[in-house]
């Protein structure tokens, strides 16, 4: 039996430094451009830099334009001049969303919880079964590049060649106003969702 959880997250790579010091990125993983504008980012260069995704202010934008700017065409603004930014940032540096993990009121508010919850459950599972006499070979893996098309899990699966695999993954809670009843598969507070099918 193979139990796998992924420990990567969606992110970006610096792809270009403009003459005015602004940056461009390419995405790593599936990112909806509509959710990208105005976001806070952390650039992991020679030192950590906080930045924001530049967006055209609503009072000077074309409200009737249906066009959505791609992630690759957005500008990343650090507010640092070109000379200084080139000392700190290079093409190829990693970029992540900049959010603080908040734990309060019986909740966790953080980025990348889909993978982090899975890794936590994986570790707790290992603790519980470590001293038991299992009647199978149990493999546990914390894979990478899930956000890039399940690459890590595919490699692990081909190496282990298990009879049965369990993928630990977070999903969305669909108990929202306006969602039809037949689509409310996962609900907040109702425990885990066990899927028998996925789009892949």
CSV table of C-alpha atoms in Angstrom, one decimal:
chain,number,residue,atom,x,y,z
A,1,UNK,CA,0.0,0.0,0.0
A,2,UNK,CA,1.3,3.5,-0.9
A,3,UNK,CA,0.1,6.6,0.9
A,4,UNK,CA,1.1,9.8,-0.7
A,5,UNK,CA,0.7,13.5,0.1
A,6,UNK,CA,2.3,16.4,-1.7
A,7,UNK,CA,4.3,19.1,-0.1
A,8,UNK,CA,4.7,21.6,-2.9
A,9,UNK,CA,2.6,24.6,-3.6
A,10,UNK,CA,1.7,26.8,-6.6
A,11,UNK,CA,4.2,29.5,-7.2
A,12,UNK,CA,6.2,31.4,-9.8
A,13,UNK,CA,9.7,31.9,-11.2
A,14,UNK,CA,11.2,35.3,-12.1
A,15,UNK,CA,11.4,35.4,-15.9
A,16,UNK,CA,12.4,38.9,-16.7
A,17,UNK,CA,13.6,42.2,-15.0
A,18,UNK,CA,12.3,45.3,-16.7
A,19,UNK,CA,14.4,48.4,-17.2
A,20,UNK,CA,12.4,50.3,-14.5
A,21,UNK,CA,13.0,47.5,-12.0
A,22,UNK,CA,9.6,45.8,-12.3
A,23,UNK,CA,9.6,42.0,-12.6
A,24,UNK,CA,7.8,39.4,-14.7
A,25,UNK,CA,7.1,35.8,-13.6
A,26,UNK,CA,5.9,32.5,-15.1
A,27,UNK,CA,3.6,30.4,-13.1
A,28,UNK,CA,4.4,27.0,-11.5
A,29,UNK,CA,1.1,25.2,-11.2
A,30,UNK,CA,-2.5,26.2,-12.1
A,31,UNK,CA,-3.2,29.8,-11.2
A,32,UNK,CA,-6.3,31.7,-12.3
A,33,UNK,CA,-5.1,35.1,-13.6
A,34,UNK,CA,-8.3,36.7,-12.3
A,35,UNK,CA,-7.1,35.9,-8.7
A,36,UNK,CA,-3.6,37.1,-9.3
A,37,UNK,CA,-4.1,40.8,-9.6
A,38,UNK,CA,-3.2,42.9,-6.6
A,39,UNK,CA,-1.8,39.8,-4.6
A,40,UNK,CA,1.1,40.1,-2.2
A,41,UNK,CA,4.1,38.0,-3.2
A,42,UNK,CA,7.4,37.0,-1.6
A,43,UNK,CA,10.5,36.9,-3.8
A,44,UNK,CA,13.2,34.5,-2.6
A,45,UNK,CA,16.3,36.2,-4.1
A,46,UNK,CA,19.6,36.8,-2.3
A,47,UNK,CA,17.3,38.1,0.4
A,48,UNK,CA,13.6,37.9,0.9
A,49,UNK,CA,11.6,40.7,-0.7
A,50,UNK,CA,7.9,41.5,-0.4
A,51,UNK,CA,6.2,42.6,-3.6
A,52,UNK,CA,2.7,43.1,-5.1
A,53,UNK,CA,1.2,42.2,-8.4
A,54,UNK,CA,0.6,45.6,-10.2
A,55,UNK,CA,-2.9,46.1,-11.4
A,56,UNK,CA,-4.5,49.0,-13.3
A,57,UNK,CA,-6.5,51.1,-10.8
A,58,UNK,CA,-10.3,50.8,-11.5
A,59,UNK,CA,-10.7,54.5,-12.1
A,60,UNK,CA,-8.4,54.5,-15.1
A,61,UNK,CA,-9.1,51.0,-16.4
A,62,UNK,CA,-11.6,50.0,-19.2
A,63,UNK,CA,-14.4,48.6,-17.2
A,64,UNK,CA,-16.0,47.2,-20.4
A,65,UNK,CA,-12.9,45.3,-21.5
A,66,UNK,CA,-13.4,41.5,-21.2
A,67,UNK,CA,-9.7,40.9,-21.6
A,68,UNK,CA,-7.9,39.2,-18.7
A,69,UNK,CA,-4.1,39.8,-18.4
A,70,UNK,CA,-2.2,36.5,-18.2
A,71,UNK,CA,0.1,35.9,-15.3
A,72,UNK,CA,3.2,36.1,-17.6
A,73,UNK,CA,2.1,39.6,-18.7
A,74,UNK,CA,1.5,41.0,-15.2
A,75,UNK,CA,4.1,43.3,-13.6
A,76,UNK,CA,5.5,42.6,-10.2
A,77,UNK,CA,6.2,45.8,-8.2
A,78,UNK,CA,8.8,45.8,-5.4
A,79,UNK,CA,9.2,49.5,-5.2
A,80,UNK,CA,12.9,49.0,-5.5
A,81,UNK,CA,15.0,50.8,-8.1
A,82,UNK,CA,16.6,48.8,-11.0
A,83,UNK,CA,20.2,48.9,-9.7
A,84,UNK,CA,19.3,47.6,-6.2
A,85,UNK,CA,16.8,45.0,-7.5
A,86,UNK,CA,19.4,43.5,-9.8
A,87,UNK,CA,21.7,43.1,-6.8
A,88,UNK,CA,19.1,41.0,-5.0
A,89,UNK,CA,16.9,39.3,-7.7
A,90,UNK,CA,17.9,37.1,-10.6
A,91,UNK,CA,16.0,35.4,-13.4
A,92,UNK,CA,15.0,32.0,-12.0
A,93,UNK,CA,14.5,33.0,-8.4
A,94,UNK,CA,11.4,31.5,-6.8
A,95,UNK,CA,8.3,33.5,-5.9
A,96,UNK,CA,5.4,32.5,-3.6
A,97,UNK,CA,2.2,34.0,-2.3
A,98,UNK,CA,2.9,36.1,0.8
A,99,UNK,CA,0.4,35.1,3.5
A,100,UNK,CA,0.7,34.7,7.2
A,101,UNK,CA,-0.5,31.5,8.8
A,102,UNK,CA,-3.2,32.4,11.4
A,103,UNK,CA,-4.4,29.8,13.9
A,104,UNK,CA,-7.3,31.0,16.1
A,105,UNK,CA,-11.0,30.6,16.7
A,106,UNK,CA,-10.8,26.8,16.1
A,107,UNK,CA,-9.6,27.4,12.5
A,108,UNK,CA,-6.4,27.6,10.4
A,109,UNK,CA,-6.1,30.3,7.7
A,110,UNK,CA,-3.1,29.8,5.5
A,111,UNK,CA,-1.9,29.2,1.9
A,112,UNK,CA,-1.2,25.7,0.6
A,113,UNK,CA,-3.4,23.8,3.0
A,114,UNK,CA,-4.3,21.2,0.4
A,115,UNK,CA,-0.9,19.7,0.7
A,116,UNK,CA,0.0,20.6,4.2
A,117,UNK,CA,-3.1,18.9,5.7
A,118,UNK,CA,-2.2,15.8,3.7
A,119,UNK,CA,1.4,15.7,5.0
A,120,UNK,CA,0.1,16.2,8.5
A,121,UNK,CA,-2.4,13.3,8.1
A,122,UNK,CA,0.4,11.2,6.6
A,123,UNK,CA,2.7,11.8,9.6
A,124,UNK,CA,0.0,11.0,12.1
A,125,UNK,CA,-0.8,7.8,10.2
A,126,UNK,CA,2.9,6.7,10.4
A,127,UNK,CA,2.9,7.4,14.1
A,128,UNK,CA,-0.2,5.3,14.7
A,129,UNK,CA,1.0,2.2,12.7
A,130,UNK,CA,4.7,2.4,13.4
A,131,UNK,CA,4.6,-0.3,16.1
A,132,UNK,CA,1.9,-2.4,14.7
A,133,UNK,CA,2.5,-5.7,12.9
A,134,UNK,CA,1.0,-4.8,9.5
A,135,UNK,CA,0.1,-7.6,7.1
A,136,UNK,CA,1.3,-5.6,4.1
A,137,UNK,CA,4.3,-3.5,3.0
A,138,UNK,CA,3.3,0.1,3.7
A,139,UNK,CA,5.1,2.9,1.8
A,140,UNK,CA,4.6,6.6,2.7
A,141,UNK,CA,5.7,9.5,0.5
A,142,UNK,CA,5.6,13.2,0.6
A,143,UNK,CA,5.9,14.1,-3.1
A,144,UNK,CA,6.6,17.2,-5.0
A,145,UNK,CA,5.5,18.7,-8.3
A,146,UNK,CA,1.9,17.8,-7.7
A,147,UNK,CA,1.0,21.3,-8.8
A,148,UNK,CA,2.9,20.6,-12.1
A,149,UNK,CA,0.8,17.6,-13.1
A,150,UNK,CA,1.3,15.0,-10.4
A,151,UNK,CA,4.9,14.4,-11.6
A,152,UNK,CA,6.2,13.3,-8.2
A,153,UNK,CA,3.4,10.9,-7.4
A,154,UNK,CA,3.7,9.3,-10.9
A,155,UNK,CA,7.5,8.6,-10.3
A,156,UNK,CA,6.9,7.2,-6.8
A,157,UNK,CA,4.0,5.0,-8.0
A,158,UNK,CA,6.1,3.5,-10.8
A,159,UNK,CA,9.0,2.7,-8.4
A,160,UNK,CA,6.8,1.2,-5.6
A,161,UNK,CA,4.3,-0.4,-7.9
A,162,UNK,CA,1.7,-0.8,-5.1
A,163,UNK,CA,-1.4,-2.9,-5.2
A,164,UNK,CA,-3.4,0.0,-3.8
A,165,UNK,CA,-2.6,3.8,-3.5
A,166,UNK,CA,-4.2,6.4,-1.2
A,167,UNK,CA,-3.7,10.0,-2.1
A,168,UNK,CA,-4.2,12.5,0.7
A,169,UNK,CA,-5.3,15.8,-0.8
A,170,UNK,CA,-7.4,18.8,0.3
A,171,UNK,CA,-10.5,19.8,-1.6
A,172,UNK,CA,-12.9,22.7,-1.6
A,173,UNK,CA,-15.9,23.0,0.7
A,174,UNK,CA,-18.9,23.4,-1.5
A,175,UNK,CA,-21.4,24.3,1.2
A,176,UNK,CA,-21.8,27.8,-0.3
A,177,UNK,CA,-24.9,29.8,-1.0
A,178,UNK,CA,-26.1,29.2,-4.6
A,179,UNK,CA,-24.3,25.8,-5.0
A,180,UNK,CA,-26.9,23.1,-6.1
A,181,UNK,CA,-27.4,20.3,-3.6
A,182,UNK,CA,-25.9,17.6,-5.9
A,183,UNK,CA,-22.6,19.6,-6.0
A,184,UNK,CA,-22.3,20.0,-2.2
A,185,UNK,CA,-20.0,17.0,-1.9
A,186,UNK,CA,-17.7,18.3,0.9
A,187,UNK,CA,-19.1,20.4,3.7
A,188,UNK,CA,-17.3,22.3,6.5
A,189,UNK,CA,-17.4,20.3,9.7
A,190,UNK,CA,-18.6,17.0,8.1
A,191,UNK,CA,-15.2,15.3,8.1
A,192,UNK,CA,-13.1,14.0,5.3
A,193,UNK,CA,-14.2,13.4,1.7
A,194,UNK,CA,-13.4,10.0,0.2
A,195,UNK,CA,-13.5,10.3,-3.6
A,196,UNK,CA,-14.0,7.3,-5.8
A,197,UNK,CA,-13.4,9.4,-8.9
A,198,UNK,CA,-11.6,12.6,-10.0
A,199,UNK,CA,-11.1,14.4,-13.2
A,200,UNK,CA,-7.8,12.7,-13.7
